[in-house]
Tab-separated table of N, CA and C and ligand atoms in Angstrom:
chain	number	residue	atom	x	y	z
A	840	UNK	N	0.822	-1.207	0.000
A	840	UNK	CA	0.000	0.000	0.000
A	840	UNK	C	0.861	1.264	0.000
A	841	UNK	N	1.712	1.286	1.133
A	841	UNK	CA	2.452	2.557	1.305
A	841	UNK	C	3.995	2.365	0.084
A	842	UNK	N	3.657	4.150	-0.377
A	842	UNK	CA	4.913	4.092	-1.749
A	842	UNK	C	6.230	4.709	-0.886
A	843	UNK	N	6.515	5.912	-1.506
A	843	UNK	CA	7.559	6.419	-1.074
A	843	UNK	C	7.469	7.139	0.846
A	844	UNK	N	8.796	7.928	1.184
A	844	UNK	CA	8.276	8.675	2.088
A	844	UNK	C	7.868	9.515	1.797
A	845	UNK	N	7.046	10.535	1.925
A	845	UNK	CA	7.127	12.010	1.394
A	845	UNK	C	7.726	13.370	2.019
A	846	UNK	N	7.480	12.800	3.688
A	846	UNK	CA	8.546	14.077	4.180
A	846	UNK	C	8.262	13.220	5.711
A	847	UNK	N	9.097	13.765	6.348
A	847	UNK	CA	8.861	13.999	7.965
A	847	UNK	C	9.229	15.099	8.764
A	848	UNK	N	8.108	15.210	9.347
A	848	UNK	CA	7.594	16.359	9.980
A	848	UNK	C	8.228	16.514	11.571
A	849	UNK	N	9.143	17.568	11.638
A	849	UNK	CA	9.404	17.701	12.814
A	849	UNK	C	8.465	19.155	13.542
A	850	UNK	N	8.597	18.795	14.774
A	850	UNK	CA	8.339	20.053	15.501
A	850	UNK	C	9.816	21.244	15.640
A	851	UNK	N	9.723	21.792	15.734
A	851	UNK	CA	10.744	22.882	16.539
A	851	UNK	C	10.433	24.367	17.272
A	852	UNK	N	10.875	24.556	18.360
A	852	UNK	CA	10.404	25.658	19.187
A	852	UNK	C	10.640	27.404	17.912
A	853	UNK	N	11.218	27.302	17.343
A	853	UNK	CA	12.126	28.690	16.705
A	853	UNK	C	12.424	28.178	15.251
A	854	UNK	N	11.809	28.714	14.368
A	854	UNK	CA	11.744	27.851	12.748
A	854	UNK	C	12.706	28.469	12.127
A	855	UNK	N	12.958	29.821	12.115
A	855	UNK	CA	14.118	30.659	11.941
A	855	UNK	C	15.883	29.783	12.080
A	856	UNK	N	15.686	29.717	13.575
A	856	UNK	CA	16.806	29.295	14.282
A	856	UNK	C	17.099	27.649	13.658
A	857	UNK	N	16.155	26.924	13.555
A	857	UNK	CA	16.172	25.727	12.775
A	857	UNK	C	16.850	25.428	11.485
A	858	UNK	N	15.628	26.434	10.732
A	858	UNK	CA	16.335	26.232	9.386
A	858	UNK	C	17.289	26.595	9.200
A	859	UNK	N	18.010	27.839	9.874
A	859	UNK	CA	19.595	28.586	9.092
A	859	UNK	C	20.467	27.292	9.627
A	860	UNK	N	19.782	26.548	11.117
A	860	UNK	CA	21.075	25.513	11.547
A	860	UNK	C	21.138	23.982	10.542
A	861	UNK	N	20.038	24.097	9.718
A	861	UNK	CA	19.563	22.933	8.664
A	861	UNK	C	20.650	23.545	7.806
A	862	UNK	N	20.619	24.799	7.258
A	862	UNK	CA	21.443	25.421	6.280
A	862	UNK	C	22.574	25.379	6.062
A	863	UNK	N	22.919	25.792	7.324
A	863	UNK	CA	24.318	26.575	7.895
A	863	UNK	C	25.654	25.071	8.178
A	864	UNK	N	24.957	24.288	9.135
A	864	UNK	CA	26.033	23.575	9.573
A	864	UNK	C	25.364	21.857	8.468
A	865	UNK	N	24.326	21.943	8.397
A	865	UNK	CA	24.204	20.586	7.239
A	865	UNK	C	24.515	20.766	6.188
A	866	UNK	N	24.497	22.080	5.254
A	866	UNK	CA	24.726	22.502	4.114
A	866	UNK	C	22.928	21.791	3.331
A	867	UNK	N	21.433	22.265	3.731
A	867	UNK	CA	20.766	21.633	3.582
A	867	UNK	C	19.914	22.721	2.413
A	868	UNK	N	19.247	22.263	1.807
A	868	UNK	CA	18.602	22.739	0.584
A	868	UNK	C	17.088	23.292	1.144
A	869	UNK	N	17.255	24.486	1.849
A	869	UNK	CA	15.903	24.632	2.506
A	869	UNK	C	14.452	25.574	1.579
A	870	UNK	N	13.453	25.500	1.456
A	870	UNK	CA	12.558	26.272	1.063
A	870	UNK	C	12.741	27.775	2.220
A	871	UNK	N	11.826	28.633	1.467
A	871	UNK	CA	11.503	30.229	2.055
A	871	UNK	C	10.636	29.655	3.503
A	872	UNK	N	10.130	30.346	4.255
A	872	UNK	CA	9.656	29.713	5.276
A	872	UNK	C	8.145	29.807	4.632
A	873	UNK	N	7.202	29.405	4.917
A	873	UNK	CA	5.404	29.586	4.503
A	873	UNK	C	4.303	29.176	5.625
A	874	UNK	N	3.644	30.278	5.604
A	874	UNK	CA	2.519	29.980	6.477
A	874	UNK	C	1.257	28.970	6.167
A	875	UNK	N	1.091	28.146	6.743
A	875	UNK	CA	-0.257	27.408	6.413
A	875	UNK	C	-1.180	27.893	7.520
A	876	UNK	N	-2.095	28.870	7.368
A	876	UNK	CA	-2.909	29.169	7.952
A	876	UNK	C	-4.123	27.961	8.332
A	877	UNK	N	-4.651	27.621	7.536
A	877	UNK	CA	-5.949	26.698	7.775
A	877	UNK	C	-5.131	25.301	8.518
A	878	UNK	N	-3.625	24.871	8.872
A	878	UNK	CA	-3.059	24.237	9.453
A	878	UNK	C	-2.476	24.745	10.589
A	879	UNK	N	-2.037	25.987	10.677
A	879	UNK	CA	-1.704	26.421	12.322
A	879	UNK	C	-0.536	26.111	12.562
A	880	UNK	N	0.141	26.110	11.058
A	880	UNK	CA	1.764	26.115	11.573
A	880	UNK	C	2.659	27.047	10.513
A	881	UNK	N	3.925	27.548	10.906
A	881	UNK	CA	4.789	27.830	9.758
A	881	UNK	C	5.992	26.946	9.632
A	882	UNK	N	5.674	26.996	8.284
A	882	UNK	CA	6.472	25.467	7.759
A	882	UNK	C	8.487	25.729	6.863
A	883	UNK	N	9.337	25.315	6.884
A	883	UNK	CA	10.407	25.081	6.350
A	883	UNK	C	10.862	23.735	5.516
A	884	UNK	N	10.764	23.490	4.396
A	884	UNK	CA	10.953	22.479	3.657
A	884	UNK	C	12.977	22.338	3.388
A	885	UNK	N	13.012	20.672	4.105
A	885	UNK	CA	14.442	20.486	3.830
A	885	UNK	C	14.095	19.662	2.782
A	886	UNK	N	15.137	20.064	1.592
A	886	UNK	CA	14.874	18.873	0.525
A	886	UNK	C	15.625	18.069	0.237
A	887	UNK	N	15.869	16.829	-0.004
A	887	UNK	CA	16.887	15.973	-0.667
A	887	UNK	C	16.307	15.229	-1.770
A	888	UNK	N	17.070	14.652	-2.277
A	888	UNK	CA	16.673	13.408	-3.408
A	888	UNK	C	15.416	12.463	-3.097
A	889	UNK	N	15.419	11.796	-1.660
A	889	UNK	CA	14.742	11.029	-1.899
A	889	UNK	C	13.820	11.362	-0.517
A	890	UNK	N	13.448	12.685	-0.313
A	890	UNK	CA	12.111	12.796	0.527
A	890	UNK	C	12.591	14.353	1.381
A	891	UNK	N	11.814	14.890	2.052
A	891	UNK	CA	11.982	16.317	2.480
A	891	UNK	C	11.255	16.030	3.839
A	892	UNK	N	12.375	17.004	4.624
A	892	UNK	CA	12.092	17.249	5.945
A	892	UNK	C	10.708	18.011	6.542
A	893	UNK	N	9.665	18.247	6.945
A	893	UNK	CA	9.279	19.383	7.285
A	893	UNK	C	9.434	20.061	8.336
A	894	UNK	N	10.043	21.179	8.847
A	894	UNK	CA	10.100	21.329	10.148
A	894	UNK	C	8.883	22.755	10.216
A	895	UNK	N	8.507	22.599	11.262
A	895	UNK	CA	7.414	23.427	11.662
A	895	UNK	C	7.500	23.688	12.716
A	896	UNK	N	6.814	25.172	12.956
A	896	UNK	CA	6.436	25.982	14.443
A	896	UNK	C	4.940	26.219	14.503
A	897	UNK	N	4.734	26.372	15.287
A	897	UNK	CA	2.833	27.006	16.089
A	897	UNK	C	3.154	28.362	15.282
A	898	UNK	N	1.751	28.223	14.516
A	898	UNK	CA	1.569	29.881	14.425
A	898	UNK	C	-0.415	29.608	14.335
A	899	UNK	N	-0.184	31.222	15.049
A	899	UNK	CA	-1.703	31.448	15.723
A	899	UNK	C	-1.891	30.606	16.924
A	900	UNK	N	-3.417	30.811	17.299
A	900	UNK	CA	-3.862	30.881	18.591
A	900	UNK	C	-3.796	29.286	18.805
A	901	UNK	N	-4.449	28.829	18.146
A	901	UNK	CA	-4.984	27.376	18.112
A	901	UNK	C	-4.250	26.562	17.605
A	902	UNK	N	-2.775	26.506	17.113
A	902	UNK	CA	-2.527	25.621	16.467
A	902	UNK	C	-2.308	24.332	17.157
A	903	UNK	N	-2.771	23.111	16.183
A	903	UNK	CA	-2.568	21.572	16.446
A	903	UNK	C	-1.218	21.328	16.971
A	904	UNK	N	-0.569	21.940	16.581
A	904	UNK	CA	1.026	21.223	17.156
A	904	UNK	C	1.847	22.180	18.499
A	905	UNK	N	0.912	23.072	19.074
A	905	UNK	CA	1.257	23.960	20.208
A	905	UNK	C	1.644	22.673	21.383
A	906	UNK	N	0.382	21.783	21.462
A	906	UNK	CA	0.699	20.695	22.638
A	906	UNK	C	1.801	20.421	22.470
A	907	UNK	N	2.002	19.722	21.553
A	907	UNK	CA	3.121	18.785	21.063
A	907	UNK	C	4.737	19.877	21.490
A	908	UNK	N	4.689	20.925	20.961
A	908	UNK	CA	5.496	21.576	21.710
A	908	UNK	C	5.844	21.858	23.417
A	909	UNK	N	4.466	21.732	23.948
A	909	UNK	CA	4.544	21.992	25.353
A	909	UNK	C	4.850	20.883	26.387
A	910	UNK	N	4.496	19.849	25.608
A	910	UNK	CA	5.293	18.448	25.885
A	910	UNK	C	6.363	18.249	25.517
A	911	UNK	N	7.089	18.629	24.598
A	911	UNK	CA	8.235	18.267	24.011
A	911	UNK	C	8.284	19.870	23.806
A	912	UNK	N	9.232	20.679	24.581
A	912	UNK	CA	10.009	21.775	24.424
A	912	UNK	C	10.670	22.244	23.762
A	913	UNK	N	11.901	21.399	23.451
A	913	UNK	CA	12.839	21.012	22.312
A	913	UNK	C	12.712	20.776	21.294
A	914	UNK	N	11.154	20.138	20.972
A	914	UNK	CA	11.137	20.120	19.381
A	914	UNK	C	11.234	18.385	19.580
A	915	UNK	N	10.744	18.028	18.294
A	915	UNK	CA	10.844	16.311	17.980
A	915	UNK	C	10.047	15.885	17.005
A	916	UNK	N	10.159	14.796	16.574
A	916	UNK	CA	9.724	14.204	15.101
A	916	UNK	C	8.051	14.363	15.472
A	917	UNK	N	7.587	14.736	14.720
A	917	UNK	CA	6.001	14.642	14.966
A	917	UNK	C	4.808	14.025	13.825
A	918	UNK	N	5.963	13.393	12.677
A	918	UNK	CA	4.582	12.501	12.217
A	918	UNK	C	5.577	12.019	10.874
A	919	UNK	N	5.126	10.906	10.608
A	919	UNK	CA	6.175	10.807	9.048
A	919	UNK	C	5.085	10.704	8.108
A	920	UNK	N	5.014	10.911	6.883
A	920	UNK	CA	4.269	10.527	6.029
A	920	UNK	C	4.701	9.975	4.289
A	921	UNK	N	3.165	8.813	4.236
A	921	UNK	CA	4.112	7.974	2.959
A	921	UNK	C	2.891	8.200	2.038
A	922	UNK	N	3.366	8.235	0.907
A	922	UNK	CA	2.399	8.224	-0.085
A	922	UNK	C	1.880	7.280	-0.849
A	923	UNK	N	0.126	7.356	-1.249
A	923	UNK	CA	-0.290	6.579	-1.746
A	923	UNK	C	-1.157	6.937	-3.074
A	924	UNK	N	-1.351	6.176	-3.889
A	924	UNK	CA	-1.971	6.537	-4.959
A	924	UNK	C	-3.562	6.346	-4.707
A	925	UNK	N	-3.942	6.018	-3.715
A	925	UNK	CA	-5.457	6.490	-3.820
A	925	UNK	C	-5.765	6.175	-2.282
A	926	UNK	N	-5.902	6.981	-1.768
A	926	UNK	CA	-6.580	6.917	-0.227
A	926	UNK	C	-7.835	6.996	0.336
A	927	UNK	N	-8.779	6.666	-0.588
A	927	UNK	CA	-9.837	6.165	-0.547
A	927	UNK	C	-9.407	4.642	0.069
A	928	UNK	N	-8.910	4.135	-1.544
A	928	UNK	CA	-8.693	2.704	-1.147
A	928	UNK	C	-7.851	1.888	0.271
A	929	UNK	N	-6.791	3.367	0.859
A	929	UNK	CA	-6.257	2.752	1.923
A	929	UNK	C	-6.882	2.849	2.837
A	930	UNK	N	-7.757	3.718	2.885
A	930	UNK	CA	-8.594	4.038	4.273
A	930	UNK	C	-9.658	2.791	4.754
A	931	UNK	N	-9.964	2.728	3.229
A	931	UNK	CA	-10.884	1.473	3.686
A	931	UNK	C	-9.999	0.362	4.170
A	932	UNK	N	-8.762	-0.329	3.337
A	932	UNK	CA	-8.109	-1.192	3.834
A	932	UNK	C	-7.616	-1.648	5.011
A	933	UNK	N	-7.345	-0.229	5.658
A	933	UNK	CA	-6.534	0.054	7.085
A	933	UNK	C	-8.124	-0.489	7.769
A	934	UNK	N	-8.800	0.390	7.722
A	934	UNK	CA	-10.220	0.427	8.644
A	934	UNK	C	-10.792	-1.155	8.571
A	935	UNK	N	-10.426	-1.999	7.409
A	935	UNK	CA	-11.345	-3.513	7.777
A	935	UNK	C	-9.848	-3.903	8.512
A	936	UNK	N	-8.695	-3.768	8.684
A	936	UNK	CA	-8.048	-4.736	9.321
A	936	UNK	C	-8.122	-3.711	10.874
A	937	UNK	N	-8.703	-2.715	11.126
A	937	UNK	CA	-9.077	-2.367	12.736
A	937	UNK	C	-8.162	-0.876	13.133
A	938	UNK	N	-7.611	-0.542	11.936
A	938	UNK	CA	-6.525	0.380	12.205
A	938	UNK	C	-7.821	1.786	12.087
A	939	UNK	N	-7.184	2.705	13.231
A	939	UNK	CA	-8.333	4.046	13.068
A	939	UNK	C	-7.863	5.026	12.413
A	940	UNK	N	-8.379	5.950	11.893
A	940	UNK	CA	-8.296	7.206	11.224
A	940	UNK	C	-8.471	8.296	12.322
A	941	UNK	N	-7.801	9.029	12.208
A	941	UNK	CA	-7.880	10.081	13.310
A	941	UNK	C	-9.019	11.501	13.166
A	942	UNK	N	-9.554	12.187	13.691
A	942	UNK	CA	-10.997	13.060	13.612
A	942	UNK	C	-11.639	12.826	13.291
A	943	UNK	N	-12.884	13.177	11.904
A	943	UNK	CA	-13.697	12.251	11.745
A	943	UNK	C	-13.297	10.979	10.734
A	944	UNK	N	-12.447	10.796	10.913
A	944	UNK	CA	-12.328	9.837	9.611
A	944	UNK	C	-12.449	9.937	8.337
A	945	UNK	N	-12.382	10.912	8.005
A	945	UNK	CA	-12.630	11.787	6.469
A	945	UNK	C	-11.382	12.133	6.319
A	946	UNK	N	-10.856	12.045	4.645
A	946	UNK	CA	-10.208	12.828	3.764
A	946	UNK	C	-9.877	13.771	4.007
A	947	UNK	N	-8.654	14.798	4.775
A	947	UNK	CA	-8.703	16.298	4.647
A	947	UNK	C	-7.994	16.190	3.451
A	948	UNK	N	-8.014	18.089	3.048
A	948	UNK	CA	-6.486	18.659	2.214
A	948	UNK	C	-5.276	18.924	3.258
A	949	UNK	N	-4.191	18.263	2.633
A	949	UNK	CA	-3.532	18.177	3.679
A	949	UNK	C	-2.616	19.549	3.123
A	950	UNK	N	-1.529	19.562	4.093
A	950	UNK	CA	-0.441	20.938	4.220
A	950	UNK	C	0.089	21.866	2.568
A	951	UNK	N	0.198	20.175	1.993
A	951	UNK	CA	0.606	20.205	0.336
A	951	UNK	C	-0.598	20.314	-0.903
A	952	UNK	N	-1.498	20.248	-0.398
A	952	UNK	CA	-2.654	21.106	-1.459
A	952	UNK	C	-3.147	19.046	-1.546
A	953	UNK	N	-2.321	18.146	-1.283
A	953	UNK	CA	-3.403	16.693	-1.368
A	953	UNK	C	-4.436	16.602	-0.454
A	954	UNK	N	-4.878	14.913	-0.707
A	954	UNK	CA	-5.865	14.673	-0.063
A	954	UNK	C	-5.121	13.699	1.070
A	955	UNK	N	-5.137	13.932	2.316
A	955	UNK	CA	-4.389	13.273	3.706
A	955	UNK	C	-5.082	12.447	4.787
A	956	UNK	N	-4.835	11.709	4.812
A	956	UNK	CA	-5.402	11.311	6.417
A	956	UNK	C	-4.349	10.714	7.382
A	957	UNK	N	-4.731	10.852	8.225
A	957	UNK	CA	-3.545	10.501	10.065
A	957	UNK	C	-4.243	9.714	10.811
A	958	UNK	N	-3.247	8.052	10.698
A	958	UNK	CA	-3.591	7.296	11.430
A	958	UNK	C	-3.473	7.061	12.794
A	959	UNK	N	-4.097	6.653	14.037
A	959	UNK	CA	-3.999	6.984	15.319
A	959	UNK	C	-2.387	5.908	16.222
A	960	UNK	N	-2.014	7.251	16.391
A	960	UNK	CA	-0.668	6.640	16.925
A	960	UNK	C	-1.020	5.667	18.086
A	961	UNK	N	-1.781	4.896	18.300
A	961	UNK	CA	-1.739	4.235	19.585
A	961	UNK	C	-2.096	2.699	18.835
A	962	UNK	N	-2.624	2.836	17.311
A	962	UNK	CA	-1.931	1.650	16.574
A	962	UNK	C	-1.066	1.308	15.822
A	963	UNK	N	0.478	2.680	16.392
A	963	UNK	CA	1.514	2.178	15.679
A	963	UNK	C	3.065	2.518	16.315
A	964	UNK	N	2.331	2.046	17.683
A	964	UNK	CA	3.627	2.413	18.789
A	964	UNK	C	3.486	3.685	19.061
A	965	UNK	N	2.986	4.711	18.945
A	965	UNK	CA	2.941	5.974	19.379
A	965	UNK	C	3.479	6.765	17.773
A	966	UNK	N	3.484	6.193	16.988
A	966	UNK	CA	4.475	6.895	15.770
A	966	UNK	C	2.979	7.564	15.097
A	967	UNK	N	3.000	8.971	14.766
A	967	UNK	CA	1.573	9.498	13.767
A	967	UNK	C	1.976	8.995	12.224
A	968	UNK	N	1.446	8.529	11.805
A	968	UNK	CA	1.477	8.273	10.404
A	968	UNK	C	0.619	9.334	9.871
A	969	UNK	N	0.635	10.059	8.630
A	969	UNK	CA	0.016	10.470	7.878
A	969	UNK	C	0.114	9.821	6.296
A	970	UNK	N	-0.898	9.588	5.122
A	970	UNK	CA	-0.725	8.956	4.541
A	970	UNK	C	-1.288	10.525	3.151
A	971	UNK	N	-0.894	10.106	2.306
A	971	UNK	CA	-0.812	11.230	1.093
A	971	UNK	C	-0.779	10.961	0.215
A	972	UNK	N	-2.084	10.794	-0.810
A	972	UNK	CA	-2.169	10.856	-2.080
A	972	UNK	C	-1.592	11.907	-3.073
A	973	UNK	N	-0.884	11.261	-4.110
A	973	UNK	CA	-0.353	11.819	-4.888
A	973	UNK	C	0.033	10.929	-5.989
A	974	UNK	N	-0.185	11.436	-7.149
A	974	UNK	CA	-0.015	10.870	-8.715
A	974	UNK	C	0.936	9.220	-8.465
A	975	UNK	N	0.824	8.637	-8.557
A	975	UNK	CA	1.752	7.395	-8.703
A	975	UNK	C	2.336	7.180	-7.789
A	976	UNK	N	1.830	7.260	-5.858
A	976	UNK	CA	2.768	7.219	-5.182
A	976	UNK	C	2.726	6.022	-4.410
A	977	UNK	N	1.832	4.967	-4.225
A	977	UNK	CA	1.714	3.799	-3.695
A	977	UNK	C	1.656	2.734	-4.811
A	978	UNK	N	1.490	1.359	-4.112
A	978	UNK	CA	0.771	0.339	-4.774
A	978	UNK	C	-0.570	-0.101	-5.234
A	979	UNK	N	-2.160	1.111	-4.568
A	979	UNK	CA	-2.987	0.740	-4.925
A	979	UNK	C	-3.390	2.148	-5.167
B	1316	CO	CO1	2.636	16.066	6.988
């Protein structure tokens, strides 16, 4: 089912301070920084050949990943995601073998303009999966 990675998503307290140290001492290929408003974070894209970092900060009142910061101070991996070519079909797949979908169980648009869903870390060791349709990126 699951194709490539597509990125993993870290947290970090200071996105600024992150990326120039992604830059600076990795020599890393970073994007401009960008706000995702309707997501509640600002985002930094590390890129390589074969998958991109995301590192992200809280921006605005409400954002989803504020906890995750206040638990983890320092910053830390906060979700990996793999891509699939149709997530319709995985959702159902995951869901008859017992695996849950996280909110309502619906399709969002995820960060990258696809269609996303996030499976519940407590059926996969605590790890968030997010899964991401995109042109040719799984097995089904
Ligand atoms: Co993501």
């Amino acid at each position: 089912m699951i194709g490539r990675i597509n990125h993993i998503a870290m947290v970090v307290p200071d996105l600024d301070v992150a990326a120039a140290q992604w830059r600076d001492l990795l020599g890393a290929d970073i994007s401009a920084p960008n706000i995702l408003k309707d997501h509640g974070v600002r985002i930094v894209l590390v890129r390589s050949v074969n998958g991109q970092v995301e590192l992200m900060e809280p921006h605005g009142e409400k954002s989803p990943i504020a906890g995750f910061l206040q638990r983890n101070p320092e910053g830390g991996m906060h979700h990996i995601c793999y891509e699939v070519n149709d997530i319709g079909l995985a959702r159902q797949s995951l869901e008859a073998k017992g695996a849950r979908v996280l909110g309502d169980g619906l399709v969002q648009t995820g960060a990258h303009g696809n269609p996303v869903l996030f499976l519940h870390p407590e059926d996969f060791n605590g790890i968030l999966i997010e899964l991401e349709q995109v042109s040719a990126g799984g097995t089904e």
